[in-house]
PDB file of C-alpha atoms in Angstrom:
ATOM      1  CA  MET A   1     -16.659 -23.204 -31.473  1.00 62.00           C
ATOM      2  CA  SER A   2     -17.876 -19.503 -31.224  1.00 78.00           C
ATOM      3  CA  LYS A   3     -16.956 -17.242 -34.186  1.00 86.00           C
ATOM      4  CA  TYR A   4     -16.504 -13.541 -33.786  1.00 86.00           C
ATOM      5  CA  THR A   5     -17.044 -10.647 -36.369  1.00 88.00           C
ATOM      6  CA  THR A   6     -14.503  -7.754 -36.278  1.00 89.00           C
ATOM      7  CA  GLY A   7     -17.031  -5.543 -34.342  1.00 90.00           C
ATOM      8  CA  GLU A   8     -17.776  -8.275 -31.887  1.00 91.00           C
ATOM      9  CA  ILE A   9     -13.888  -9.032 -31.217  1.00 90.00           C
ATOM     10  CA  ALA A  10     -13.305  -5.012 -30.842  1.00 90.00           C
ATOM     11  CA  LYS A  11     -16.070  -4.770 -28.620  1.00 91.00           C
ATOM     12  CA  LEU A  12     -14.679  -7.840 -26.312  1.00 90.00           C
ATOM     13  CA  CYS A  13     -11.084  -6.357 -26.218  1.00 90.00           C
ATOM     14  CA  ASN A  14     -12.164  -2.833 -25.635  1.00 90.00           C
ATOM     15  CA  VAL A  15     -10.610  -1.266 -28.508  1.00 90.00           C
ATOM     16  CA  THR A  16     -12.129   0.146 -32.063  1.00 91.00           C
ATOM     17  CA  VAL A  17     -12.825  -1.910 -35.290  1.00 91.00           C
ATOM     18  CA  ARG A  18     -10.058   0.022 -37.254  1.00 91.00           C
ATOM     19  CA  THR A  19      -7.475  -1.382 -34.572  1.00 90.00           C
ATOM     20  CA  VAL A  20      -8.437  -4.861 -34.978  1.00 89.00           C
ATOM     21  CA  GLN A  21      -8.445  -4.084 -39.040  1.00 89.00           C
ATOM     22  CA  TYR A  22      -4.994  -2.642 -38.364  1.00 89.00           C
ATOM     23  CA  TYR A  23      -3.605  -5.534 -36.734  1.00 88.00           C
ATOM     24  CA  ASP A  24      -4.817  -7.928 -39.618  1.00 88.00           C
ATOM     25  CA  THR A  25      -3.039  -5.589 -42.285  1.00 87.00           C
ATOM     26  CA  LYS A  26       0.154  -5.879 -39.907  1.00 85.00           C
ATOM     27  CA  GLY A  27      -0.270  -9.590 -39.715  1.00 85.00           C
ATOM     28  CA  ILE A  28      -0.390  -9.715 -36.101  1.00 85.00           C
ATOM     29  CA  LEU A  29      -3.904 -11.162 -35.914  1.00 87.00           C
ATOM     30  CA  ILE A  30      -4.723 -12.706 -39.106  1.00 86.00           C
ATOM     31  CA  PRO A  31      -8.551 -13.805 -38.746  1.00 86.00           C
ATOM     32  CA  SER A  32      -8.939 -17.852 -38.442  1.00 84.00           C
ATOM     33  CA  GLU A  33     -11.727 -17.488 -41.578  1.00 85.00           C
ATOM     34  CA  LEU A  34     -13.408 -15.277 -44.418  1.00 83.00           C
ATOM     35  CA  THR A  35     -17.060 -15.833 -45.383  1.00 80.00           C
ATOM     36  CA  ASP A  36     -17.822 -15.612 -48.999  1.00 77.00           C
ATOM     37  CA  GLY A  37     -18.693 -12.029 -49.145  1.00 78.00           C
ATOM     38  CA  GLY A  38     -14.846 -11.715 -47.508  1.00 78.00           C
ATOM     39  CA  ARG A  39     -16.185 -10.821 -43.897  1.00 84.00           C
ATOM     40  CA  ARG A  40     -13.544 -11.686 -41.184  1.00 86.00           C
ATOM     41  CA  LEU A  41     -14.500 -14.394 -38.570  1.00 88.00           C
ATOM     42  CA  TYR A  42     -12.299 -14.792 -35.530  1.00 89.00           C
ATOM     43  CA  SER A  43     -11.862 -18.242 -33.248  1.00 89.00           C
ATOM     44  CA  GLU A  44     -11.783 -18.557 -29.619  1.00 89.00           C
ATOM     45  CA  ASP A  45      -7.669 -18.584 -29.983  1.00 87.00           C
ATOM     46  CA  ASP A  46      -7.904 -15.273 -31.914  1.00 87.00           C
ATOM     47  CA  LEU A  47      -9.621 -13.666 -28.980  1.00 89.00           C
ATOM     48  CA  LYS A  48      -7.068 -14.751 -26.465  1.00 88.00           C
ATOM     49  CA  LYS A  49      -4.512 -13.790 -28.999  1.00 87.00           C
ATOM     50  CA  MET A  50      -5.865 -10.302 -29.345  1.00 89.00           C
ATOM     51  CA  LYS A  51      -6.230  -9.863 -25.350  1.00 88.00           C
ATOM     52  CA  ILE A  52      -2.508 -10.415 -25.117  1.00 86.00           C
ATOM     53  CA  ILE A  53      -1.785  -8.449 -27.941  1.00 87.00           C
ATOM     54  CA  CYS A  54      -4.081  -5.483 -26.040  1.00 87.00           C
ATOM     55  CA  PHE A  55      -2.090  -6.318 -22.691  1.00 83.00           C
ATOM     56  CA  LEU A  56       1.376  -5.588 -24.465  1.00 83.00           C
ATOM     57  CA  ARG A  57       0.438  -2.371 -26.363  1.00 84.00           C
ATOM     58  CA  ASP A  58      -0.658  -1.439 -22.483  1.00 82.00           C
ATOM     59  CA  LEU A  59       2.778  -1.895 -21.252  1.00 77.00           C
ATOM     60  CA  ASP A  60       3.944   0.483 -24.550  1.00 77.00           C
ATOM     61  CA  ILE A  61       5.421  -2.493 -26.297  1.00 80.00           C
ATOM     62  CA  SER A  62       5.638  -1.343 -29.845  1.00 81.00           C
ATOM     63  CA  ILE A  63       3.720  -3.230 -32.675  1.00 82.00           C
ATOM     64  CA  ASN A  64       7.064  -4.348 -34.509  1.00 81.00           C
ATOM     65  CA  ASN A  65       8.187  -5.692 -30.958  1.00 80.00           C
ATOM     66  CA  ILE A  66       5.115  -7.481 -30.242  1.00 81.00           C
ATOM     67  CA  GLN A  67       5.618  -9.267 -34.025  1.00 80.00           C
ATOM     68  CA  ASP A  68       8.608 -10.468 -32.684  1.00 79.00           C
ATOM     69  CA  ILE A  69       7.396 -11.785 -29.469  1.00 80.00           C
ATOM     70  CA  LEU A  70       4.584 -13.650 -31.267  1.00 78.00           C
ATOM     71  CA  LYS A  71       7.070 -15.238 -33.544  1.00 77.00           C
ATOM     72  CA  GLU A  72       9.155 -16.588 -30.817  1.00 75.00           C
ATOM     73  CA  GLU A  73       9.326 -20.551 -30.516  1.00 72.00           C
ATOM     74  CA  ASN A  74       7.385 -20.251 -27.143  1.00 77.00           C
ATOM     75  CA  PRO A  75       6.156 -16.749 -26.673  1.00 76.00           C
ATOM     76  CA  ASN A  76       4.466 -17.826 -23.600  1.00 76.00           C
ATOM     77  CA  ASN A  77       7.708 -17.945 -21.610  1.00 78.00           C
ATOM     78  CA  VAL A  78       7.994 -14.127 -22.953  1.00 76.00           C
ATOM     79  CA  ILE A  79       4.559 -13.347 -22.293  1.00 75.00           C
ATOM     80  CA  GLU A  80       4.444 -15.116 -18.714  1.00 77.00           C
ATOM     81  CA  LEU A  81       7.655 -13.220 -17.722  1.00 75.00           C
ATOM     82  CA  LEU A  82       6.159  -9.651 -18.746  1.00 75.00           C
ATOM     83  CA  LEU A  83       3.036 -10.769 -16.736  1.00 75.00           C
ATOM     84  CA  ARG A  84       4.940 -11.551 -13.515  1.00 79.00           C
ATOM     85  CA  LYS A  85       6.829  -8.564 -13.912  1.00 77.00           C
ATOM     86  CA  GLN A  86       3.230  -6.467 -14.093  1.00 75.00           C
ATOM     87  CA  GLN A  87       1.997  -8.095 -11.158  1.00 80.00           C
ATOM     88  CA  GLU A  88       4.948  -7.113  -9.175  1.00 82.00           C
ATOM     89  CA  ASP A  89       5.075  -3.539 -10.442  1.00 80.00           C
ATOM     90  CA  LEU A  90       1.161  -3.309  -9.612  1.00 83.00           C
ATOM     91  CA  LYS A  91       1.513  -4.668  -6.192  1.00 87.00           C
ATOM     92  CA  ALA A  92       4.209  -2.342  -5.085  1.00 86.00           C
ATOM     93  CA  GLU A  93       1.967   0.356  -6.479  1.00 86.00           C
ATOM     94  CA  ILE A  94      -0.927  -1.085  -4.625  1.00 89.00           C
ATOM     95  CA  ASP A  95       1.049  -1.495  -1.229  1.00 85.00           C
ATOM     96  CA  GLU A  96       2.342   2.412  -1.664  1.00 83.00           C
ATOM     97  CA  LYS A  97      -1.037   3.725  -2.356  1.00 85.00           C
ATOM     98  CA  GLN A  98      -2.489   1.777   0.563  1.00 85.00           C
ATOM     99  CA  GLU A  99       0.269   3.364   2.797  1.00 79.00           C
ATOM    100  CA  LYS A 100      -0.787   6.917   1.906  1.00 78.00           C
ATOM    101  CA  PHE A 101      -4.401   6.034   2.268  1.00 83.00           C
ATOM    102  CA  ASP A 102      -3.556   5.066   5.957  1.00 79.00           C
ATOM    103  CA  LYS A 103      -1.552   8.278   6.430  1.00 72.00           C
ATOM    104  CA  LEU A 104      -4.594  10.492   5.003  1.00 75.00           C
ATOM    105  CA  VAL A 105      -7.009   8.291   7.077  1.00 77.00           C
ATOM    106  CA  GLU A 106      -4.784   8.937  10.337  1.00 70.00           C
ATOM    107  CA  LEU A 107      -4.071  12.500   9.704  1.00 68.00           C
ATOM    108  CA  ASN A 108      -7.716  13.205   8.934  1.00 71.00           C
ATOM    109  CA  LYS A 109      -8.819  11.810  12.379  1.00 68.00           C
ATOM    110  CA  ILE A 110      -6.416  13.496  14.181  1.00 60.00           C
ATOM    111  CA  ILE A 111      -7.380  17.096  12.320  1.00 61.00           C
ATOM    112  CA  SER A 112     -10.952  16.136  13.053  1.00 65.00           C
ATOM    113  CA  ASP A 113     -10.515  15.115  16.599  1.00 58.00           C
ATOM    114  CA  SER A 114      -8.334  18.925  17.272  1.00 53.00           C
ATOM    115  CA  SER A 115     -10.984  20.474  15.432  1.00 57.00           C
ATOM    116  CA  LYS A 116     -14.068  19.293  17.919  1.00 57.00           C
ATOM    117  CA  ASN A 117     -11.943  19.854  20.911  1.00 51.00           C
ATOM    118  CA  GLY A 118     -10.916  23.321  19.543  1.00 50.00           C
ATOM    119  CA  ASP A 119      -7.161  22.837  19.794  1.00 48.00           C
ATOM    120  CA  LEU A 120      -5.784  22.291  16.340  1.00 45.00           C
ATOM    121  CA  ASP A 121      -2.078  21.976  16.491  1.00 51.00           C
ATOM    122  CA  LEU A 122      -0.241  22.022  13.255  1.00 49.00           C
ATOM    123  CA  SER A 123       2.966  20.803  15.091  1.00 54.00           C
ATOM    124  CA  SER A 124       0.822  17.645  16.326  1.00 55.00           C
ATOM    125  CA  ILE A 125      -0.008  16.709  13.085  1.00 52.00           C
ATOM    126  CA  GLY A 126       3.521  17.077  11.804  1.00 55.00           C
ATOM    127  CA  ASP A 127       4.017  14.513  14.843  1.00 58.00           C
ATOM    128  CA  ALA A 128       1.683  12.267  13.826  1.00 57.00           C
ATOM    129  CA  ALA A 129       2.828  12.180  10.086  1.00 58.00           C
ATOM    130  CA  LYS A 130       6.444  11.372  11.242  1.00 60.00           C
ATOM    131  CA  ILE A 131       5.451   8.769  13.701  1.00 59.00           C
ATOM    132  CA  MET A 132       3.796   7.142  10.788  1.00 58.00           C
ATOM    133  CA  SER A 133       6.744   7.330   8.665  1.00 60.00           C
ATOM    134  CA  ASN A 134       8.535   5.909  11.051  1.00 66.00           C
ATOM    135  CA  LYS A 135       6.591   2.651  11.966  1.00 70.00           C
ATOM    136  CA  LYS A 136       8.528   0.469   9.514  1.00 73.00           C
ATOM    137  CA  GLU A 137      11.965   1.471  10.585  1.00 79.00           C
ATOM    138  CA  LEU A 138      10.965   0.831  14.192  1.00 79.00           C
ATOM    139  CA  PHE A 139       9.243  -2.206  13.507  1.00 81.00           C
ATOM    140  CA  LYS A 140      12.566  -3.515  12.072  1.00 83.00           C
ATOM    141  CA  VAL A 141      14.529  -2.460  15.016  1.00 85.00           C
ATOM    142  CA  ARG A 142      12.609  -4.473  17.646  1.00 85.00           C
ATOM    143  CA  ARG A 143      12.406  -7.213  15.244  1.00 88.00           C
ATOM    144  CA  ASN A 144      16.137  -7.352  14.794  1.00 87.00           C
ATOM    145  CA  MET A 145      16.569  -7.140  18.822  1.00 89.00           C
ATOM    146  CA  ILE A 146      14.085  -9.963  19.109  1.00 89.00           C
ATOM    147  CA  LEU A 147      16.012 -12.381  16.717  1.00 89.00           C
ATOM    148  CA  ALA A 148      19.311 -11.222  18.216  1.00 88.00           C
ATOM    149  CA  LEU A 149      18.608 -12.551  21.607  1.00 88.00           C
ATOM    150  CA  LEU A 150      16.038 -15.281  20.741  1.00 90.00           C
ATOM    151  CA  PRO A 151      19.270 -17.747  20.148  1.00 89.00           C
ATOM    152  CA  PHE A 152      20.432 -16.809  23.953  1.00 87.00           C
ATOM    153  CA  ASN A 153      16.808 -17.191  25.427  1.00 88.00           C
ATOM    154  CA  ILE A 154      16.690 -20.583  23.912  1.00 90.00           C
ATOM    155  CA  LEU A 155      20.142 -21.524  25.319  1.00 89.00           C
ATOM    156  CA  GLU A 156      18.846 -20.412  28.639  1.00 89.00           C
ATOM    157  CA  TYR A 157      15.644 -22.174  29.056  1.00 90.00           C
ATOM    158  CA  ALA A 158      17.338 -25.364  27.808  1.00 90.00           C
ATOM    159  CA  ALA A 159      20.063 -25.155  30.707  1.00 90.00           C
ATOM    160  CA  ILE A 160      17.229 -24.699  33.012  1.00 91.00           C
ATOM    161  CA  ALA A 161      15.345 -27.722  31.943  1.00 90.00           C
ATOM    162  CA  LEU A 162      18.740 -29.696  32.074  1.00 88.00           C
ATOM    163  CA  TRP A 163      19.252 -28.192  35.331  1.00 90.00           C
ATOM    164  CA  ILE A 164      15.912 -29.425  36.513  1.00 91.00           C
ATOM    165  CA  VAL A 165      15.686 -32.803  34.803  1.00 90.00           C
ATOM    166  CA  LYS A 166      19.460 -33.690  35.252  1.00 87.00           C
ATOM    167  CA  GLY A 167      20.230 -31.538  38.133  1.00 89.00           C
ATOM    168  CA  ILE A 168      23.777 -30.202  35.992  1.00 90.00           C
ATOM    169  CA  TRP A 169      23.602 -26.156  36.956  1.00 90.00           C
ATOM    170  CA  TRP A 170      26.765 -25.218  35.159  1.00 92.00           C
ATOM    171  CA  PRO A 171      25.286 -24.908  31.738  1.00 88.00           C
ATOM    172  CA  PHE A 172      22.738 -22.288  33.366  1.00 89.00           C
ATOM    173  CA  VAL A 173      25.637 -20.352  34.801  1.00 91.00           C
ATOM    174  CA  VAL A 174      27.412 -20.384  30.955  1.00 90.00           C
ATOM    175  CA  ALA A 175      24.295 -19.013  29.329  1.00 88.00           C
ATOM    176  CA  ILE A 176      23.892 -16.214  31.671  1.00 90.00           C
ATOM    177  CA  LEU A 177      27.248 -15.050  30.967  1.00 91.00           C
ATOM    178  CA  LEU A 178      26.504 -15.299  27.090  1.00 90.00           C
ATOM    179  CA  LEU A 179      23.472 -13.525  28.099  1.00 89.00           C
ATOM    180  CA  ILE A 180      24.429 -10.695  29.695  1.00 91.00           C
ATOM    181  CA  PRO A 181      26.896  -9.386  26.881  1.00 91.00           C
ATOM    182  CA  ALA A 182      23.846  -9.672  24.402  1.00 91.00           C
ATOM    183  CA  CYS A 183      21.615  -7.892  26.439  1.00 89.00           C
ATOM    184  CA  ILE A 184      24.401  -5.041  26.641  1.00 90.00           C
ATOM    185  CA  ILE A 185      24.753  -4.841  23.107  1.00 91.00           C
ATOM    186  CA  THR A 186      21.299  -5.292  21.849  1.00 90.00           C
ATOM    187  CA  VAL A 187      20.077  -2.426  24.357  1.00 88.00           C
ATOM    188  CA  ASN A 188      22.769  -0.230  23.075  1.00 89.00           C
ATOM    189  CA  TYR A 189      21.635  -0.759  19.629  1.00 89.00           C
ATOM    190  CA  TYR A 190      18.262  -0.079  20.622  1.00 89.00           C
ATOM    191  CA  ILE A 191      19.272   3.188  22.159  1.00 88.00           C
ATOM    192  CA  LYS A 192      20.932   4.482  19.425  1.00 88.00           C
ATOM    193  CA  SER A 193      18.350   3.125  17.123  1.00 88.00           C
ATOM    194  CA  VAL A 194      15.405   5.353  18.803  1.00 89.00           C
ATOM    195  CA  LYS A 195      14.203   9.180  19.546  1.00 87.00           C
ATOM    196  CA  TYR A 196      11.246  10.820  21.264  1.00 89.00           C
ATOM    197  CA  ILE A 197       9.246  13.425  20.732  1.00 84.00           C
ATOM    198  CA  CYS A 198       7.947  15.804  23.537  1.00 84.00           C
ATOM    199  CA  PRO A 199       4.276  16.361  23.715  1.00 78.00           C
ATOM    200  CA  GLU A 200       4.666  19.481  25.157  1.00 78.00           C
ATOM    201  CA  CYS A 201       6.899  21.583  23.150  1.00 82.00           C
ATOM    202  CA  HIS A 202       7.263  18.857  20.210  1.00 80.00           C
ATOM    203  CA  THR A 203      10.878  18.838  20.304  1.00 85.00           C
ATOM    204  CA  THR A 204      12.686  15.858  19.142  1.00 86.00           C
ATOM    205  CA  PHE A 205      15.546  14.315  21.203  1.00 90.00           C
ATOM    206  CA  MET A 206      17.599  11.461  22.246  1.00 90.00           C
ATOM    207  CA  PRO A 207      17.483  10.814  26.217  1.00 89.00           C
ATOM    208  CA  LYS A 208      20.799   9.884  28.485  1.00 88.00           C
ATOM    209  CA  LYS A 209      21.073   6.137  28.532  1.00 87.00           C
ATOM    210  CA  THR A 210      20.408   6.029  32.518  1.00 87.00           C
ATOM    211  CA  GLU A 211      17.335   7.853  32.062  1.00 88.00           C
ATOM    212  CA  MET A 212      15.756   5.977  29.277  1.00 87.00           C
ATOM    213  CA  PHE A 213      16.843   2.647  31.138  1.00 85.00           C
ATOM    214  CA  TRP A 214      15.045   3.476  34.349  1.00 88.00           C
ATOM    215  CA  ALA A 215      12.057   5.512  33.261  1.00 88.00           C
ATOM    216  CA  SER A 216       8.708   4.162  32.704  1.00 87.00           C
ATOM    217  CA  HIS A 217       7.410   2.843  29.402  1.00 83.00           C
ATOM    218  CA  THR A 218       4.924   1.507  27.052  1.00 80.00           C
ATOM    219  CA  PRO A 219       5.478  -0.325  23.605  1.00 75.00           C
ATOM    220  CA  ASN A 220       5.201   3.627  22.090  1.00 76.00           C
ATOM    221  CA  THR A 221       6.120   5.731  24.598  1.00 82.00           C
ATOM    222  CA  ARG A 222       8.622   6.525  27.419  1.00 87.00           C
ATOM    223  CA  LYS A 223       8.280   9.097  30.523  1.00 90.00           C
ATOM    224  CA  LEU A 224      11.275  11.264  29.816  1.00 91.00           C
ATOM    225  CA  THR A 225      12.510  14.720  30.522  1.00 91.00           C
ATOM    226  CA  CYS A 226      12.610  17.054  27.544  1.00 90.00           C
ATOM    227  CA  PRO A 227      15.462  18.822  27.363  1.00 89.00           C
ATOM    228  CA  CYS A 228      14.232  21.524  25.922  1.00 89.00           C
ATOM    229  CA  CYS A 229      11.084  22.916  27.969  1.00 90.00           C
ATOM    230  CA  ASN A 230      12.186  20.624  30.800  1.00 90.00           C
ATOM    231  CA  LYS A 231       9.089  18.886  31.458  1.00 88.00           C
ATOM    232  CA  LYS A 232       8.817  15.055  32.224  1.00 89.00           C
ATOM    233  CA  ARG A 233       6.082  13.815  30.083  1.00 84.00           C
ATOM    234  CA  TRP A 234       5.165  10.675  28.017  1.00 85.00           C
ATOM    235  CA  CYS A 235       6.988  11.215  24.896  1.00 85.00           C
ATOM    236  CA  VAL A 236       6.696   9.136  21.695  1.00 81.00           C
ATOM    237  CA  GLU A 237       9.035   6.870  20.274  1.00 84.00           C
ATOM    238  CA  ILE A 238      10.380   7.497  16.813  1.00 83.00           C
ATOM    239  CA  TYR A 239      13.183   5.600  14.545  1.00 85.00           C
ATOM    240  CA  ASN A 240      16.312   7.505  14.447  1.00 85.00           C
ATOM    241  CA  ASP A 241      17.227   8.746  11.076  1.00 78.00           C
ATOM    242  CA  ASP A 242      20.507   9.877  11.967  1.00 74.00           C
ATOM    243  CA  PHE A 243      21.450   6.108  13.353  1.00 61.00           C
ATOM    244  CA  LEU A 244      20.496   4.860   9.932  1.00 55.00           C
ATOM    245  CA  LYS A 245      22.730   7.739   8.055  1.00 56.00           C
ATOM    246  CA  GLU A 246      25.845   6.659  10.549  1.00 55.00           C
ATOM    247  CA  LYS A 247      25.418   2.925   9.289  1.00 54.00           C
ATOM    248  CA  GLU A 248      25.578   4.188   5.897  1.00 48.00           C
ATOM    249  CA  ALA A 249      28.387   6.265   6.253  1.00 47.00           C
TER     250      ALA A 249
END
């Protein structure tokens, strides 16, 4: 089994020799053996323990608390819990950084393209930032719509299959009668959940229900008349923050 000197274990754990000696004096990391000349030697288990101590110190846990943790009947349970919590915190931090990075890349692309065309527009950049920040909420709206209508669609298809196979038509009529109000409720939810940005004057607005319902559209845009500049353009869809505030009120 490998043996490590104070200097070697300090190097492997990226700490100073003085730190290793201090942990010895505090009784946290006692060397497994001493040479005849009084030289400290540490085992593989000591090295593992030192790495755990360093991890706990990185979490700003005091020396006294580390002593208490290591004196527990089963300190592994406490350390495992701390590790899991640290992993969760780091994952959340990574996700947040990745989201910021994606925004920076997208904004940089917009600025670069606009500069090349000689038409850098700060309003457009602001619109792009707003669109990106609303992506998650907009995804939730669309997901909720799909989940809300899914049972009715399954019921409809089952009724069609029953009509074709067995010749029984009335379940299809019942399915349609249930699907119609479900669609109305879902469409109303969708209309209240979204707003649009005019690409001409950058106004954010909510269109009339009838205009929105009949307008040509893509997954992320809809051809609408802006109430501010009165021009009909392909307006970009974003999440309606006011609707969220109404639900929380």
